[in-house]
Amino acid sequence: MTSNESAVYDAVVLAGGGARRLGGADKPGVRVGGRALLDRVLGACEDARATVVVAEPRPTARPVRWAREDPPGVGPVAALDAGLRHTAADDVLVLSADLPFLTADTVRRLLAALRAGPGEGVLLTDGDGRDQPLVAAYRTAALRRELAVLTADRGGLAGLPLRRLTAGLELTRVPDPVASFDCDTWDDIASARARIREHGHVLDEWISAVKDELGIDLDVDTGLLLDLARDAAHGVARPAAPLTTFLVGYAAARAQGGPEAVAEAARKAAALALRWAQEAEAEQDRTAEPTGTEPAGTEPAGTEPAGTKPAGADTTATETTGTETTGADTTGTEPARSRPDAG
């Protein structure tokens, strides 16, 4: 599936529930990893042709359309019906607003599975094998058909559970306990917040949060930038690491480039850091080489240790303890010492 094909879908996000198990808290606005749950979901479906959020309008990380069931708060089937009225694509992604680990890859998988088979919907199942109809891709026409049937049979959609809607659809199920994880309780929120700080997730989560906060959409080669930071820290100085990565990003922005411009700027900066490191190593090697003088504390080659007399030298010996001072030539004689009294 090409990127153009994957973009031909609409998304409906249900965000107007009462969150009774959270004590009535504003669940779509609860933050996990520094981002509101609703914004995390909107980030996963950002290439939808139209995104409709069924809830009261609020600030979001990207523009969306707003819809509301009438009257508000009468259940997910009525909310889905209200959202579908603003869509036109053949395929529709239907999501809840409390999915902290939903990613664009999961969205692409759902759409690819829907288009690859004859079914009318593809949904995720959780770790216990339960259907999650609000993490799913459907044929829009099939949803409208079943909504019309329910409306005719019951005279309205208020109070109906989603399983009454999906029971009439031919569905494919895809197990995914992570992407289907939803936050119904404060314990779920705590678990989600703990998971994103695990070693294997924290960098990706942080980069996604920063990009959302800064309003940028750029694929970041994390490994490339970490290697550059390491080279700058080791080859120059530790504070050079963050400054160098900032300058690389600034250079890529000045060039109005994308990931390729970042990679090229990083390559140049890494090569410069390597040259700095090589110069430092060469200087260390140079200063470690002998310079013709002995290290401090040693005598020059060919001399006697301090405090001894060179052999054959004409010296004046001075006896200090019970001896006489003599100016005689002592060449070839023993070191001066006390003489016994002559007999």
CSV table of C-alpha atoms in Angstrom, one decimal:
chain,number,residue,atom,x,y,z
A,1,MET,CA,0.0,0.0,0.0
A,2,THR,CA,1.4,3.3,-1.0
A,3,SER,CA,1.4,6.4,1.2
A,4,ASN,CA,-1.2,8.0,-1.1
A,5,GLU,CA,-3.5,5.0,-0.8
A,6,SER,CA,-3.2,5.0,3.0
A,7,ALA,CA,-4.2,8.6,3.2
A,8,VAL,CA,-7.6,7.9,1.5
A,9,TYR,CA,-9.6,7.3,4.7
A,10,ASP,CA,-11.5,9.4,7.2
A,11,ALA,CA,-11.2,9.1,11.0
A,12,VAL,CA,-13.9,9.4,13.7
A,13,VAL,CA,-12.7,9.8,17.3
A,14,LEU,CA,-15.2,9.4,20.1
A,15,ALA,CA,-14.1,11.7,23.0
A,16,GLY,CA,-17.4,12.6,24.7
A,17,GLY,CA,-17.8,9.9,27.3
A,18,GLY,CA,-18.5,10.6,31.0
A,19,ALA,CA,-15.3,8.9,32.3
A,20,ARG,CA,-17.2,7.6,35.4
A,21,ARG,CA,-14.4,5.3,36.4
A,22,LEU,CA,-12.1,8.3,36.4
A,23,GLY,CA,-14.4,10.1,38.8
A,24,GLY,CA,-15.7,12.3,35.9
A,25,ALA,CA,-12.3,13.6,35.0
A,26,ASP,CA,-11.7,15.1,31.6
A,27,LYS,CA,-10.2,11.9,30.2
A,28,PRO,CA,-9.3,13.1,26.7
A,29,GLY,CA,-7.2,15.9,28.4
A,30,VAL,CA,-5.4,13.6,30.8
A,31,ARG,CA,-1.7,13.7,29.9
A,32,VAL,CA,0.5,10.7,29.4
A,33,GLY,CA,4.1,11.4,28.5
A,34,GLY,CA,3.4,15.1,28.5
A,35,ARG,CA,0.6,14.9,25.8
A,36,ALA,CA,-3.1,14.8,26.2
A,37,LEU,CA,-4.6,11.4,25.4
A,38,LEU,CA,-6.7,12.9,22.6
A,39,ASP,CA,-3.6,14.5,21.0
A,40,ARG,CA,-1.8,11.1,21.1
A,41,VAL,CA,-4.7,9.5,19.2
A,42,LEU,CA,-4.9,12.4,16.7
A,43,GLY,CA,-1.1,12.0,16.0
A,44,ALA,CA,-1.6,8.4,15.0
A,45,CYS,CA,-4.2,9.2,12.3
A,46,GLU,CA,-2.8,12.6,11.2
A,47,ASP,CA,-2.8,11.5,7.5
A,48,ALA,CA,-6.6,11.0,7.4
A,49,ARG,CA,-8.3,13.0,4.8
A,50,ALA,CA,-10.9,14.2,7.4
A,51,THR,CA,-10.7,13.7,11.1
A,52,VAL,CA,-14.0,14.2,13.1
A,53,VAL,CA,-13.9,14.3,16.9
A,54,VAL,CA,-17.2,13.7,18.6
A,55,ALA,CA,-17.1,15.9,21.7
A,56,GLU,CA,-17.3,19.5,22.8
A,57,PRO,CA,-14.6,21.5,21.0
A,58,ARG,CA,-11.3,22.0,22.8
A,59,PRO,CA,-7.8,23.0,21.8
A,60,THR,CA,-6.0,20.2,20.0
A,61,ALA,CA,-2.5,19.6,18.5
A,62,ARG,CA,-3.9,19.7,15.0
A,63,PRO,CA,-7.1,20.9,13.3
A,64,VAL,CA,-10.1,18.6,13.3
A,65,ARG,CA,-13.8,18.8,12.7
A,66,TRP,CA,-16.2,18.7,15.6
A,67,ALA,CA,-19.5,16.9,15.9
A,68,ARG,CA,-21.9,16.0,18.7
A,69,GLU,CA,-24.6,13.4,19.2
A,70,ASP,CA,-28.1,14.8,20.0
A,71,PRO,CA,-28.6,14.8,22.9
A,72,PRO,CA,-25.0,14.6,24.1
A,73,GLY,CA,-24.0,11.7,26.2
A,74,VAL,CA,-26.4,9.1,24.9
A,75,GLY,CA,-23.9,6.4,24.0
A,76,PRO,CA,-21.2,5.4,21.5
A,77,VAL,CA,-23.4,4.2,18.7
A,78,ALA,CA,-25.2,7.6,18.5
A,79,ALA,CA,-21.9,9.4,18.8
A,80,LEU,CA,-20.5,7.3,15.9
A,81,ASP,CA,-23.5,8.1,13.8
A,82,ALA,CA,-23.0,11.8,14.4
A,83,GLY,CA,-19.3,11.5,13.4
A,84,LEU,CA,-20.0,9.5,10.2
A,85,ARG,CA,-22.3,12.3,8.9
A,86,HIS,CA,-19.2,14.4,8.4
A,87,THR,CA,-17.2,11.7,6.4
A,88,ALA,CA,-17.1,10.8,2.8
A,89,ALA,CA,-14.2,8.3,2.3
A,90,ASP,CA,-15.0,4.6,1.5
A,91,ASP,CA,-13.0,3.5,4.6
A,92,VAL,CA,-13.2,5.0,8.1
A,93,LEU,CA,-11.0,4.6,11.1
A,94,VAL,CA,-13.0,4.5,14.4
A,95,LEU,CA,-11.1,5.3,17.6
A,96,SER,CA,-11.6,6.1,21.2
A,97,ALA,CA,-9.7,9.1,22.7
A,98,ASP,CA,-8.0,7.1,25.4
A,99,LEU,CA,-5.4,5.0,23.5
A,100,PRO,CA,-1.9,6.0,24.7
A,101,PHE,CA,0.0,3.5,22.6
A,102,LEU,CA,-1.8,3.8,19.3
A,103,THR,CA,0.7,4.5,16.5
A,104,ALA,CA,0.6,5.4,12.8
A,105,ASP,CA,1.9,1.9,12.1
A,106,THR,CA,-1.1,0.3,13.8
A,107,VAL,CA,-3.4,2.5,11.7
A,108,ARG,CA,-1.7,1.4,8.5
A,109,ARG,CA,-2.0,-2.2,9.5
A,110,LEU,CA,-5.7,-1.9,10.1
A,111,LEU,CA,-6.3,-0.2,6.8
A,112,ALA,CA,-4.1,-2.6,4.9
A,113,ALA,CA,-5.9,-5.6,6.4
A,114,LEU,CA,-9.3,-4.1,5.6
A,115,ARG,CA,-8.4,-3.5,1.9
A,116,ALA,CA,-6.7,-6.9,1.5
A,117,GLY,CA,-9.8,-8.9,2.3
A,118,PRO,CA,-13.5,-9.0,1.6
A,119,GLY,CA,-14.6,-8.2,5.1
A,120,GLU,CA,-16.4,-5.2,6.3
A,121,GLY,CA,-14.2,-4.3,9.3
A,122,VAL,CA,-10.9,-5.1,11.0
A,123,LEU,CA,-10.6,-4.5,14.7
A,124,LEU,CA,-8.0,-5.2,17.4
A,125,THR,CA,-8.4,-7.6,20.3
A,126,ASP,CA,-6.8,-7.0,23.7
A,127,GLY,CA,-4.6,-9.2,25.8
A,128,ASP,CA,-7.6,-11.2,27.0
A,129,GLY,CA,-8.9,-11.7,23.4
A,130,ARG,CA,-11.8,-9.2,23.8
A,131,ASP,CA,-12.9,-7.2,20.7
A,132,GLN,CA,-12.0,-3.5,20.8
A,133,PRO,CA,-14.5,-2.0,18.3
A,134,LEU,CA,-13.1,1.5,18.9
A,135,VAL,CA,-9.7,0.5,17.6
A,136,ALA,CA,-10.8,-0.5,14.1
A,137,ALA,CA,-11.2,0.3,10.4
A,138,TYR,CA,-14.5,-0.2,8.7
A,139,ARG,CA,-16.2,0.0,5.3
A,140,THR,CA,-18.1,3.2,5.7
A,141,ALA,CA,-21.1,1.9,3.7
A,142,ALA,CA,-21.4,-1.2,6.0
A,143,LEU,CA,-21.5,1.0,9.1
A,144,ARG,CA,-24.2,3.2,7.6
A,145,ARG,CA,-26.2,0.2,6.7
A,146,GLU,CA,-26.1,-1.3,10.2
A,147,LEU,CA,-26.9,2.1,11.8
A,148,ALA,CA,-30.0,2.4,9.5
A,149,VAL,CA,-31.1,-1.1,10.5
A,150,LEU,CA,-30.8,-0.3,14.2
A,151,THR,CA,-32.5,3.0,13.9
A,152,ALA,CA,-35.4,1.3,12.1
A,153,ASP,CA,-35.7,-1.5,14.5
A,154,ARG,CA,-35.4,0.5,17.7
A,155,GLY,CA,-36.6,3.9,16.7
A,156,GLY,CA,-33.2,5.5,17.6
A,157,LEU,CA,-29.7,4.8,18.7
A,158,ALA,CA,-29.6,6.2,22.2
A,159,GLY,CA,-28.2,3.9,24.8
A,160,LEU,CA,-27.1,1.1,22.4
A,161,PRO,CA,-23.7,-0.6,23.0
A,162,LEU,CA,-21.3,-0.9,20.1
A,163,ARG,CA,-21.6,-4.7,20.0
A,164,ARG,CA,-25.1,-4.3,18.7
A,165,LEU,CA,-23.7,-2.4,15.8
A,166,THR,CA,-20.7,-4.7,15.0
A,167,ALA,CA,-22.8,-7.9,15.4
A,168,GLY,CA,-24.1,-7.4,11.9
A,169,LEU,CA,-20.6,-6.9,10.3
A,170,GLU,CA,-18.2,-9.4,8.8
A,171,LEU,CA,-15.1,-8.7,10.9
A,172,THR,CA,-11.4,-9.6,10.9
A,173,ARG,CA,-9.6,-9.6,14.3
A,174,VAL,CA,-6.0,-8.7,14.9
A,175,PRO,CA,-4.5,-9.4,18.3
A,176,ASP,CA,-2.5,-6.4,19.7
A,177,PRO,CA,-2.5,-6.0,23.5
A,178,VAL,CA,-0.4,-2.8,23.4
A,179,ALA,CA,-2.1,-0.7,20.8
A,180,SER,CA,-5.5,-1.7,22.1
A,181,PHE,CA,-4.7,-0.7,25.7
A,182,ASP,CA,-7.2,2.0,26.8
A,183,CYS,CA,-7.2,4.1,29.9
A,184,ASP,CA,-10.4,3.5,31.9
A,185,THR,CA,-9.1,3.9,35.4
A,186,TRP,CA,-6.3,5.9,37.2
A,187,ASP,CA,-4.4,2.6,37.5
A,188,ASP,CA,-4.5,2.4,33.7
A,189,ILE,CA,-3.2,5.9,33.5
A,190,ALA,CA,-0.4,5.1,35.9
A,191,SER,CA,0.6,2.0,34.0
A,192,ALA,CA,0.7,3.9,30.7
A,193,ARG,CA,2.9,6.6,32.2
A,194,ALA,CA,5.2,4.0,33.6
A,195,ARG,CA,5.5,2.1,30.4
A,196,ILE,CA,6.5,5.1,28.2
A,197,ARG,CA,9.5,5.7,30.6
A,198,GLU,CA,10.8,2.2,30.1
A,199,HIS,CA,14.2,2.1,28.5
A,200,GLY,CA,13.0,0.7,25.2
A,201,HIS,CA,10.3,3.4,24.7
A,202,VAL,CA,11.4,6.6,26.4
A,203,LEU,CA,13.4,8.1,23.5
A,204,ASP,CA,10.7,7.5,20.9
A,205,GLU,CA,8.1,8.8,23.3
A,206,TRP,CA,10.1,11.9,24.1
A,207,ILE,CA,10.8,12.8,20.5
A,208,SER,CA,7.2,12.4,19.6
A,209,ALA,CA,6.2,14.7,22.4
A,210,VAL,CA,8.8,17.3,21.5
A,211,LYS,CA,7.7,17.3,17.8
A,212,ASP,CA,4.1,17.7,18.9
A,213,GLU,CA,5.0,20.5,21.3
A,214,LEU,CA,7.0,22.4,18.6
A,215,GLY,CA,4.6,21.7,15.8
A,216,ILE,CA,7.0,20.0,13.5
A,217,ASP,CA,6.6,16.9,11.4
A,218,LEU,CA,10.1,15.4,10.7
A,219,ASP,CA,11.3,11.8,10.8
A,220,VAL,CA,14.2,11.8,13.2
A,221,ASP,CA,17.1,9.3,12.8
A,222,THR,CA,17.7,8.9,16.6
A,223,GLY,CA,20.8,6.7,16.1
A,224,LEU,CA,22.5,9.2,13.8
A,225,LEU,CA,22.0,12.1,16.2
A,226,LEU,CA,23.1,10.0,19.3
A,227,ASP,CA,26.3,9.0,17.4
A,228,LEU,CA,27.0,12.6,16.6
A,229,ALA,CA,26.4,13.7,20.2
A,230,ARG,CA,28.8,10.9,21.3
A,231,ASP,CA,31.5,12.0,18.8
A,232,ALA,CA,31.2,15.6,19.8
A,233,ALA,CA,31.4,14.8,23.6
A,234,HIS,CA,34.4,12.5,23.2
A,235,GLY,CA,36.3,14.4,20.4
A,236,VAL,CA,35.7,17.9,21.7
A,237,ALA,CA,34.1,18.3,25.2
A,238,ARG,CA,30.9,17.0,26.9
A,239,PRO,CA,29.0,20.3,26.5
A,240,ALA,CA,29.7,20.1,22.7
A,241,ALA,CA,27.2,17.3,22.4
A,242,PRO,CA,23.8,19.2,22.8
A,243,LEU,CA,25.2,22.3,21.1
A,244,THR,CA,26.3,20.4,18.1
A,245,THR,CA,23.0,18.6,17.6
A,246,PHE,CA,21.2,22.0,17.9
A,247,LEU,CA,23.5,23.5,15.2
A,248,VAL,CA,22.9,20.5,12.9
A,249,GLY,CA,19.1,21.0,13.2
A,250,TYR,CA,19.5,24.7,12.6
A,251,ALA,CA,21.6,24.2,9.5
A,252,ALA,CA,19.1,21.7,8.1
A,253,ALA,CA,16.3,24.2,8.8
A,254,ARG,CA,18.3,27.0,7.1
A,255,ALA,CA,18.7,24.7,4.1
A,256,GLN,CA,14.9,24.2,4.1
A,257,GLY,CA,15.6,20.5,4.0
A,258,GLY,CA,14.1,17.3,5.5
A,259,PRO,CA,15.7,14.2,7.0
A,260,GLU,CA,18.3,14.2,4.2
A,261,ALA,CA,19.5,17.7,5.1
A,262,VAL,CA,19.8,16.6,8.8
A,263,ALA,CA,21.8,13.6,7.8
A,264,GLU,CA,24.2,15.6,5.6
A,265,ALA,CA,24.7,18.2,8.3
A,266,ALA,CA,25.3,15.5,10.9
A,267,ARG,CA,27.8,13.8,8.6
A,268,LYS,CA,29.8,17.0,8.3
A,269,ALA,CA,29.7,17.8,12.0
A,270,ALA,CA,30.8,14.2,12.9
A,271,ALA,CA,33.7,14.4,10.5
A,272,LEU,CA,34.8,17.7,12.1
A,273,ALA,CA,34.6,16.1,15.6
A,274,LEU,CA,36.7,13.2,14.4
A,275,ARG,CA,39.4,15.7,13.1
A,276,TRP,CA,39.4,17.4,16.5
A,277,ALA,CA,39.9,14.0,18.2
A,278,GLN,CA,42.7,13.1,15.8
A,279,GLU,CA,44.5,16.3,16.5
A,280,ALA,CA,44.3,15.8,20.3
A,281,GLU,CA,45.6,12.3,20.0
A,282,ALA,CA,48.5,13.4,17.8
A,283,GLU,CA,49.4,16.1,20.3
A,284,GLN,CA,49.4,13.6,23.1
A,285,ASP,CA,51.6,11.3,21.2
A,286,ARG,CA,54.0,14.1,20.4
A,287,THR,CA,54.4,15.2,24.0
A,288,ALA,CA,54.9,11.7,25.1
A,289,GLU,CA,58.0,11.2,22.8
A,290,PRO,CA,61.6,11.6,24.3
A,291,THR,CA,63.0,15.1,23.8
A,292,GLY,CA,66.8,14.4,24.5
A,293,THR,CA,66.5,15.1,28.3
A,294,GLU,CA,66.0,12.6,31.0
A,295,PRO,CA,62.8,12.7,33.0
A,296,ALA,CA,62.9,14.7,36.2
A,297,GLY,CA,64.8,13.0,39.1
A,298,THR,CA,67.3,11.1,36.9
A,299,GLU,CA,70.8,12.0,35.9
A,300,PRO,CA,71.9,12.5,32.3
A,301,ALA,CA,73.1,9.4,30.6
A,302,GLY,CA,76.8,8.6,31.2
A,303,THR,CA,77.0,10.4,34.6
A,304,GLU,CA,77.3,8.9,38.0
A,305,PRO,CA,74.4,9.2,40.4
A,306,ALA,CA,74.4,12.3,42.6
A,307,GLY,CA,76.7,12.1,45.6
A,308,THR,CA,79.4,9.9,44.0
A,309,LYS,CA,82.7,10.8,42.5
A,310,PRO,CA,83.5,10.1,38.8
A,311,ALA,CA,86.3,7.7,38.5
A,312,GLY,CA,89.6,9.3,37.8
A,313,ALA,CA,88.5,12.8,38.7
A,314,ASP,CA,90.8,15.1,40.7
A,315,THR,CA,88.9,16.0,43.8
A,316,THR,CA,89.5,17.6,47.1
A,317,ALA,CA,88.4,15.3,49.9
A,318,THR,CA,87.3,16.7,53.2
A,319,GLU,CA,87.0,14.3,56.2
A,320,THR,CA,84.4,15.6,58.6
A,321,THR,CA,84.6,13.2,61.5
A,322,GLY,CA,87.9,12.8,63.3
A,323,THR,CA,89.8,13.4,60.1
A,324,GLU,CA,92.1,15.9,58.6
A,325,THR,CA,91.5,18.0,55.6
A,326,THR,CA,93.8,17.1,52.9
A,327,GLY,CA,94.5,18.7,49.6
A,328,ALA,CA,96.3,15.7,48.2
A,329,ASP,CA,95.6,14.2,44.9
A,330,THR,CA,93.2,11.4,45.6
A,331,THR,CA,92.9,9.9,42.1
A,332,GLY,CA,92.8,6.2,42.3
A,333,THR,CA,92.5,6.1,46.1
A,334,GLU,CA,89.7,4.7,48.2
A,335,PRO,CA,87.0,7.0,49.6
A,336,ALA,CA,88.2,9.1,52.5
A,337,ARG,CA,87.8,7.4,55.9
A,338,SER,CA,89.3,7.6,59.4
A,339,ARG,CA,92.9,6.5,59.9
A,340,PRO,CA,93.8,4.5,62.9
A,341,ASP,CA,96.5,6.0,65.1
A,342,ALA,CA,100.0,5.0,63.9
A,343,GLY,CA,101.6,2.4,65.9
